[in-house]
PDB file of C-alpha atoms in Angstrom:
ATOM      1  CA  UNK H 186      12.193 -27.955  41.227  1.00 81.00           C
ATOM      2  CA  UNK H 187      11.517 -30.859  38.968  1.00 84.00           C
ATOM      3  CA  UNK H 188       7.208 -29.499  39.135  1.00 86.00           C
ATOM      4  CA  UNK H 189       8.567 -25.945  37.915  1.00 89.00           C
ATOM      5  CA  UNK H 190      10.990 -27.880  35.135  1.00 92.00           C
ATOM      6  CA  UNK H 191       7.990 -29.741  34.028  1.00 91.00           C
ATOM      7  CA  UNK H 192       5.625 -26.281  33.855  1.00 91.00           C
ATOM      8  CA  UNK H 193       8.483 -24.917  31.420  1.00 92.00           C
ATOM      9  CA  UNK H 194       8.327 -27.818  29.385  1.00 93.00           C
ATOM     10  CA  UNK H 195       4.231 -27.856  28.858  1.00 90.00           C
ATOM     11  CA  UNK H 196       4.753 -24.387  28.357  1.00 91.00           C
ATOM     12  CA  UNK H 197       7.486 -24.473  25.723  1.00 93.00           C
ATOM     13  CA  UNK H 198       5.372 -27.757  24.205  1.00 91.00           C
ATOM     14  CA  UNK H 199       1.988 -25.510  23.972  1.00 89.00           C
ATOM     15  CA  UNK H 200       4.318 -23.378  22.201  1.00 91.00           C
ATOM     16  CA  UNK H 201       5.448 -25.147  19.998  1.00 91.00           C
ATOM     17  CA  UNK H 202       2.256 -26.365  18.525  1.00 86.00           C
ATOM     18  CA  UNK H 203       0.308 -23.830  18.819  1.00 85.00           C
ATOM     19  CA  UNK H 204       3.200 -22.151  15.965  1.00 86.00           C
ATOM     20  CA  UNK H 205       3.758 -24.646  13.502  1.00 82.00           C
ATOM     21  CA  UNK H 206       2.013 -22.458  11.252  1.00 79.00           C
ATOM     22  CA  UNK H 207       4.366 -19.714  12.001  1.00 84.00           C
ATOM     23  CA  UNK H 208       6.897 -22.058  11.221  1.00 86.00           C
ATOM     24  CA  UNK H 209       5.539 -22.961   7.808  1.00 80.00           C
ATOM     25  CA  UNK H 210       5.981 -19.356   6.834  1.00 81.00           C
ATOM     26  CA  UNK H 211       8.900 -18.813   8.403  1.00 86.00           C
ATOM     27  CA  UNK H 212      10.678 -21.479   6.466  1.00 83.00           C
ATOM     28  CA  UNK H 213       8.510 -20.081   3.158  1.00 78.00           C
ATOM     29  CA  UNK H 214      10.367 -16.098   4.087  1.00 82.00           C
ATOM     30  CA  UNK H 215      13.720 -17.871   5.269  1.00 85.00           C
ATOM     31  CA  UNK H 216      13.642 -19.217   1.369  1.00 79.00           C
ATOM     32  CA  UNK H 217      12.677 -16.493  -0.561  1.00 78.00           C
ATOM     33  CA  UNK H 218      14.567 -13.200   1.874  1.00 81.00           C
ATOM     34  CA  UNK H 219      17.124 -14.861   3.195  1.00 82.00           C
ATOM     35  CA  UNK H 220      17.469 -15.287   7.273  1.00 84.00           C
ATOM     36  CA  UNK H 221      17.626 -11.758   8.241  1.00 89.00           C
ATOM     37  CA  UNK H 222      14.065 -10.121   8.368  1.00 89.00           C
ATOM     38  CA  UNK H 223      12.193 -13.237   8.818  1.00 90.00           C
ATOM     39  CA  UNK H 224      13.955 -14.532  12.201  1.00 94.00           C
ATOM     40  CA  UNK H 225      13.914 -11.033  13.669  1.00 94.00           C
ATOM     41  CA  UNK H 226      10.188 -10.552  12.780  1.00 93.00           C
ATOM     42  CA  UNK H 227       9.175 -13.506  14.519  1.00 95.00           C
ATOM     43  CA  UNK H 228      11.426 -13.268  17.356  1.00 95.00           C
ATOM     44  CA  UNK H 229       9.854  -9.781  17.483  1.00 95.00           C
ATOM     45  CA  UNK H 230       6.236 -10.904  17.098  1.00 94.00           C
ATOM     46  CA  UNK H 231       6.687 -13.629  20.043  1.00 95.00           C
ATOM     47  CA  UNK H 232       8.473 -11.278  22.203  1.00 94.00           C
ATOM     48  CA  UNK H 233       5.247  -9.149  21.708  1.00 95.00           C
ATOM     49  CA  UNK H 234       3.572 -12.270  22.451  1.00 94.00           C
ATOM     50  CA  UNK H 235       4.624 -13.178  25.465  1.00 94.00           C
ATOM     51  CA  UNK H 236       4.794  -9.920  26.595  1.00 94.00           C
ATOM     52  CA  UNK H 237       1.338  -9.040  26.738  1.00 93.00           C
ATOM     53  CA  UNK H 238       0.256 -12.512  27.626  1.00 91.00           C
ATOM     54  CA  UNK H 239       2.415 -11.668  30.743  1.00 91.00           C
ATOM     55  CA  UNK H 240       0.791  -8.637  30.837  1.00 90.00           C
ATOM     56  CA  UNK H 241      -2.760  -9.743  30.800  1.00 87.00           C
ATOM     57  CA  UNK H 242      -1.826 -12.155  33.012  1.00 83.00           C
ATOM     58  CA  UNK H 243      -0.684 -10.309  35.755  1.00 80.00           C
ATOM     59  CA  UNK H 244      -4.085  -7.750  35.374  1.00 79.00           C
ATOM     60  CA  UNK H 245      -6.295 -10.476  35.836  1.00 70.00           C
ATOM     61  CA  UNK H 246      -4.446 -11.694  39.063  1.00 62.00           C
ATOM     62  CA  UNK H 247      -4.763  -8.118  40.262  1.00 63.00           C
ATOM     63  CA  UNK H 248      -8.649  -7.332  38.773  1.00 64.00           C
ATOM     64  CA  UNK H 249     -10.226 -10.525  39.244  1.00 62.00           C
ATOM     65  CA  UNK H 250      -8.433 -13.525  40.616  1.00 59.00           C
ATOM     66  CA  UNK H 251     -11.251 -15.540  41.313  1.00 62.00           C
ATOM     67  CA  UNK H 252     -12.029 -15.251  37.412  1.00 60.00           C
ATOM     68  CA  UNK H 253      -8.542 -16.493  36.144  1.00 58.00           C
ATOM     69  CA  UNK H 254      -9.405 -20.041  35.983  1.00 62.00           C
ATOM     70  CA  UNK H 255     -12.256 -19.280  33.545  1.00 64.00           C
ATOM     71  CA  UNK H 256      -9.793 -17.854  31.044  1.00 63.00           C
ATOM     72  CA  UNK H 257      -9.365 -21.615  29.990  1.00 67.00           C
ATOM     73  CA  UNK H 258     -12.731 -21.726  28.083  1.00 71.00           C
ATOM     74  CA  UNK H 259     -10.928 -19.813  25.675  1.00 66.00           C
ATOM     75  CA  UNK H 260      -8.372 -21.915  24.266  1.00 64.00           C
ATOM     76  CA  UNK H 261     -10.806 -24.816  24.586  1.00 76.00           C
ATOM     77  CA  UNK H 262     -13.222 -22.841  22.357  1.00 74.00           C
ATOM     78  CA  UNK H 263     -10.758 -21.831  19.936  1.00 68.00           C
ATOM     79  CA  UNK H 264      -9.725 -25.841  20.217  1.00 72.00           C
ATOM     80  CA  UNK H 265     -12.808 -26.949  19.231  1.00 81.00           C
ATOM     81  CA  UNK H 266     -13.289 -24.463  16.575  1.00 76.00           C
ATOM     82  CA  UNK H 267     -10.356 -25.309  15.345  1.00 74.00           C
ATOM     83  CA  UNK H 268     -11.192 -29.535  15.451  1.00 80.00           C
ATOM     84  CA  UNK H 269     -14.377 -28.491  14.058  1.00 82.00           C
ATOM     85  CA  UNK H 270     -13.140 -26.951  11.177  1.00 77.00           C
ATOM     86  CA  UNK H 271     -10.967 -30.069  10.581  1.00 78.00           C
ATOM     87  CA  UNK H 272     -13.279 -32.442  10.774  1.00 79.00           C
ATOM     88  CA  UNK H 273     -15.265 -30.286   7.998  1.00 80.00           C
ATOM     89  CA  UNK H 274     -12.141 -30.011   5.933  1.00 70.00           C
ATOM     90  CA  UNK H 275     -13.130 -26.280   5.251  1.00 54.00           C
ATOM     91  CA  UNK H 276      -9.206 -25.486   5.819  1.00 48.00           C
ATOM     92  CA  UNK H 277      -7.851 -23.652   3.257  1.00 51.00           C
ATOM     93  CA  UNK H 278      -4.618 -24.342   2.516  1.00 50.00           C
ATOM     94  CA  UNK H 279      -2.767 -20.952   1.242  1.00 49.00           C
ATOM     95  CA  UNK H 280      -0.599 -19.028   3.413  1.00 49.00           C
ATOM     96  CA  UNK H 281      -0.895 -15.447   4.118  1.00 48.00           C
ATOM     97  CA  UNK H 282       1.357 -13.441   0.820  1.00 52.00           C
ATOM     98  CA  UNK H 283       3.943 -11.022   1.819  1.00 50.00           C
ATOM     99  CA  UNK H 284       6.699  -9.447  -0.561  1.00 50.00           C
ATOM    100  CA  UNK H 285       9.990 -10.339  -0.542  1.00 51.00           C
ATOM    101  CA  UNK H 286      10.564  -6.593  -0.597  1.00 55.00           C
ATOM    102  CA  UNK H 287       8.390  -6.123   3.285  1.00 63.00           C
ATOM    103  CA  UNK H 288      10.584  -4.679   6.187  1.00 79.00           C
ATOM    104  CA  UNK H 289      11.132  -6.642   9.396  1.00 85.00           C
ATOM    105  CA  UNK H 290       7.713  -4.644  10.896  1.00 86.00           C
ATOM    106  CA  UNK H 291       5.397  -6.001   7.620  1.00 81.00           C
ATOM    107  CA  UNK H 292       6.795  -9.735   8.721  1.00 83.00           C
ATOM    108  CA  UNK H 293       6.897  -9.042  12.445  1.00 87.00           C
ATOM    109  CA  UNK H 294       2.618  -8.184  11.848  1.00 85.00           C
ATOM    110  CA  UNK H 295       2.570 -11.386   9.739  1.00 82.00           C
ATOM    111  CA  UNK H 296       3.305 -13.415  12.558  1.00 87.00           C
ATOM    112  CA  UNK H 297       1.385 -11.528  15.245  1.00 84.00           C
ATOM    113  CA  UNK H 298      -1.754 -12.146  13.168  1.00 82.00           C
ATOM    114  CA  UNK H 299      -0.483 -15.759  13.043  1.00 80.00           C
ATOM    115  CA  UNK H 300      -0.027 -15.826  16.914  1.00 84.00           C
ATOM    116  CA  UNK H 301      -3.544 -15.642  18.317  1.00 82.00           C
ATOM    117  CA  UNK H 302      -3.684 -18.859  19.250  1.00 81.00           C
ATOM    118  CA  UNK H 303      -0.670 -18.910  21.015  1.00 87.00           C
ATOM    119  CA  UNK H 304      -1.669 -15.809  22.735  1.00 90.00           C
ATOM    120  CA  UNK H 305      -5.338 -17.526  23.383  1.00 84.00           C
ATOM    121  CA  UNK H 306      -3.239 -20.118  25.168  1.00 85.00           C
ATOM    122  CA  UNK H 307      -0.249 -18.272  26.605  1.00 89.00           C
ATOM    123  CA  UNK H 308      -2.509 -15.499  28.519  1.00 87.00           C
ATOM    124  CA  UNK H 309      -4.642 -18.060  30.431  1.00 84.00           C
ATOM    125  CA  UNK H 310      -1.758 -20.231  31.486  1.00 85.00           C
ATOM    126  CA  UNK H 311       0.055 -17.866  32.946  1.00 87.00           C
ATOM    127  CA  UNK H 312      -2.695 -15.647  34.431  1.00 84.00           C
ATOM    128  CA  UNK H 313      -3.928 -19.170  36.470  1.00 81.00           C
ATOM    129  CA  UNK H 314      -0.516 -19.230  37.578  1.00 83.00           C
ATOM    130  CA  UNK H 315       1.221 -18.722  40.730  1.00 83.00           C
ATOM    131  CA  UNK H 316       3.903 -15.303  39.980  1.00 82.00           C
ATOM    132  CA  UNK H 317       6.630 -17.971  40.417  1.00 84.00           C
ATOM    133  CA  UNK H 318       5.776 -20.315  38.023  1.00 89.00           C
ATOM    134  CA  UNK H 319       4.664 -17.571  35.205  1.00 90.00           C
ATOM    135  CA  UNK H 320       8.639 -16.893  34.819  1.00 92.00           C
ATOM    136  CA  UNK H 321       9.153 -21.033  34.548  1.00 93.00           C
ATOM    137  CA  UNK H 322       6.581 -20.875  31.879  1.00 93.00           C
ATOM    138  CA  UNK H 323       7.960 -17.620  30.156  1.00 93.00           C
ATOM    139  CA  UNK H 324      10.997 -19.851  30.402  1.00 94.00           C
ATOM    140  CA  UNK H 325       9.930 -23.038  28.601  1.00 94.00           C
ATOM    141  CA  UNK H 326       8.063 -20.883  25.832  1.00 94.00           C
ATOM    142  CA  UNK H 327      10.936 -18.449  25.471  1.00 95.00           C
ATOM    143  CA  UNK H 328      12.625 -21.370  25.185  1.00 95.00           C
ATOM    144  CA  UNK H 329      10.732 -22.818  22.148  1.00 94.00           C
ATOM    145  CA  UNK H 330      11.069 -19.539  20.375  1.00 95.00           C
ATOM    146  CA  UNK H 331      14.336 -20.496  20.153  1.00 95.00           C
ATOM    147  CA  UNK H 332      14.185 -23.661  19.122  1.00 94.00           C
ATOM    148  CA  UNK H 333      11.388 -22.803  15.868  1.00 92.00           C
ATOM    149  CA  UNK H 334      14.370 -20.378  14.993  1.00 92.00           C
ATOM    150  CA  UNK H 335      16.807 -22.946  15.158  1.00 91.00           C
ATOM    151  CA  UNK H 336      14.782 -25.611  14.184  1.00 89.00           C
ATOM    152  CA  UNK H 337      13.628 -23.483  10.572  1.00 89.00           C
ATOM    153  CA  UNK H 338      17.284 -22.417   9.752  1.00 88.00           C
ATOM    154  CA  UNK H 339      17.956 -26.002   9.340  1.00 87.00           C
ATOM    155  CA  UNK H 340      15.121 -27.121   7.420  1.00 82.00           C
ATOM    156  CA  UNK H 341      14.736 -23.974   5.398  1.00 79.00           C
ATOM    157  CA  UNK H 342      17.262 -25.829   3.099  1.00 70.00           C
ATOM    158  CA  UNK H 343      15.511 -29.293   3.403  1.00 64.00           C
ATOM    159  CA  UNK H 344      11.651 -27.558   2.811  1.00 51.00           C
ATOM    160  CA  UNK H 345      10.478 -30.090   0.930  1.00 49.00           C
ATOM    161  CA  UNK H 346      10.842 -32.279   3.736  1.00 47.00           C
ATOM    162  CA  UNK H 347       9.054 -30.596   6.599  1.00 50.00           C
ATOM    163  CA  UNK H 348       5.798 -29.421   4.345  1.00 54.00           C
ATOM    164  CA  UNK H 349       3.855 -32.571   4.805  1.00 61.00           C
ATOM    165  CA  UNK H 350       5.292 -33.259   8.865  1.00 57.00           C
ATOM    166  CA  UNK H 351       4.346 -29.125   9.655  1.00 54.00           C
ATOM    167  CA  UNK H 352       0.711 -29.832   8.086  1.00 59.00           C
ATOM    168  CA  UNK H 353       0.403 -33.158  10.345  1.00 61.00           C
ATOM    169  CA  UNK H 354       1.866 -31.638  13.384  1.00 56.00           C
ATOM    170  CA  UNK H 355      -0.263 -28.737  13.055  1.00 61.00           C
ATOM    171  CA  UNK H 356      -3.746 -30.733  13.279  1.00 66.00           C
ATOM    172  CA  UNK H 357      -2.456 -31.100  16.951  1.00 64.00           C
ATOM    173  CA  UNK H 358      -2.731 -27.219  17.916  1.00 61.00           C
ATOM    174  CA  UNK H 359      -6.548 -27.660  18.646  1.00 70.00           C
ATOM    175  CA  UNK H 360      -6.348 -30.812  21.177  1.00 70.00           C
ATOM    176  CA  UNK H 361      -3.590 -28.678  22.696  1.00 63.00           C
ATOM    177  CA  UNK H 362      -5.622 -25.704  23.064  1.00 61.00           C
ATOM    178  CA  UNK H 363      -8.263 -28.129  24.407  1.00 73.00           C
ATOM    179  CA  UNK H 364      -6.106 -29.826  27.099  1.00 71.00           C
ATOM    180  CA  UNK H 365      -4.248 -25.744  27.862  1.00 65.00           C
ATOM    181  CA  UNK H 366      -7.685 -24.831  28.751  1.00 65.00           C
ATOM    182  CA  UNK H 367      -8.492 -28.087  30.648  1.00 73.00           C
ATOM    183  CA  UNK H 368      -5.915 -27.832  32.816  1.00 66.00           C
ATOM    184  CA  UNK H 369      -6.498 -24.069  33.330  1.00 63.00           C
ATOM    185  CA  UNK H 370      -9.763 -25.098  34.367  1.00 67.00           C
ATOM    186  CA  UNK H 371      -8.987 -27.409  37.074  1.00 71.00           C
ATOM    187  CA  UNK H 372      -7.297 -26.262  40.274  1.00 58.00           C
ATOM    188  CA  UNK H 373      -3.326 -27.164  40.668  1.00 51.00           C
ATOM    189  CA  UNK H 374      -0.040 -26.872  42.111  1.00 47.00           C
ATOM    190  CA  UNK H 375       0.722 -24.157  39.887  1.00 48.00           C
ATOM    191  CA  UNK H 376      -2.355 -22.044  40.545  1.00 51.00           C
ATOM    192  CA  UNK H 377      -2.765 -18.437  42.230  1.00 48.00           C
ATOM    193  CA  UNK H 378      -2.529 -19.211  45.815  1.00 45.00           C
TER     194      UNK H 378
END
């Protein structure tokens, strides 16, 4: 129990950082359109998420199961593209522009563009997973969801505070992806059998 507990948790923590910068612009659209379109466009967008990281996950058990464990060069690519980049400084800072006026799908595509890297993590930890701990995982990351949603609602008032801490926190996504794909990589408890 306490192996499939911890599997949520690593799940809902790769989350997590891998959308602080969905969080940034969350809190940005909580400020300027209120809560409405904004929460249900990114609860939308990670449902969407998930979903087909579920989905590719459970094709790749049944196409090529040997293969699955090789899905972790991705995030570790995309990791070290990303540390790369940082260490260059070649970040931009601006955030993607949307109008105040956009319906919930113009936000919910906002943050599915902002979600590849949650998706680049997502998809290869559950498809090196055993069935039983996919749904822990879908779980922990569900989970998360949650929490961003609860967790911007409060600091959408209180924005000037969690600028500088979301830009700190976000440096982490790449060592994430790098240690996601890592562990992929290497055979566990939680692997296909």
């Amino acid at each position: 129990m306490w192996d499939e507990v911890a599997f949520a948790a690593s799940a809902a923590l790769a989350q997590i950082v891998t959308n602080l910068d969905n969080l940034a612009v969350l809190l940005v659209l909580l400020v300027t359109m209120g809560a409405m379109r904004p929460l249900t466009g990114y609860a939308l967008s990670q449902g969407l998420m998930l979903g087909a990281a579920m989905v590719l996950a459970f094709g790749t058990d049944q196409a090529a199961p040997e293969w699955t464990g090789y899905l972790g060069t991705v995030p570790i690519l995309l990791g070290v593209h990303g540390l790369w980049h940082q260490w260059r400084h070649s970040e931009t800072n601006t955030q993607p522009r949307l109008s105040t006026s956009s319906g919930i799908l113009g936000v919910t595509a906002l943050f599915l563009a902002l979600s590849l890297d949650s998706f680049a993590v997502m998809a290869p930890l559950l498809a090196d997973s055993a069935p039983g701990y996919r749904l822990w995982a879908l779980a922990g990351a569900s989970s998360a969801v949650a929490v961003l949603c609860a967790g911007a609602v409060l600091l959408s008032d209180a924005t000037a505070l969690s600028g500088p801490w979301a830009v700190r926190l976000e440096r982490l996504g790449p060592v994430v992806m790098i240690l996601i794909g890592a562990y992929v990589l290497i055979n566990s408890g939680t692997d296909l059998v």
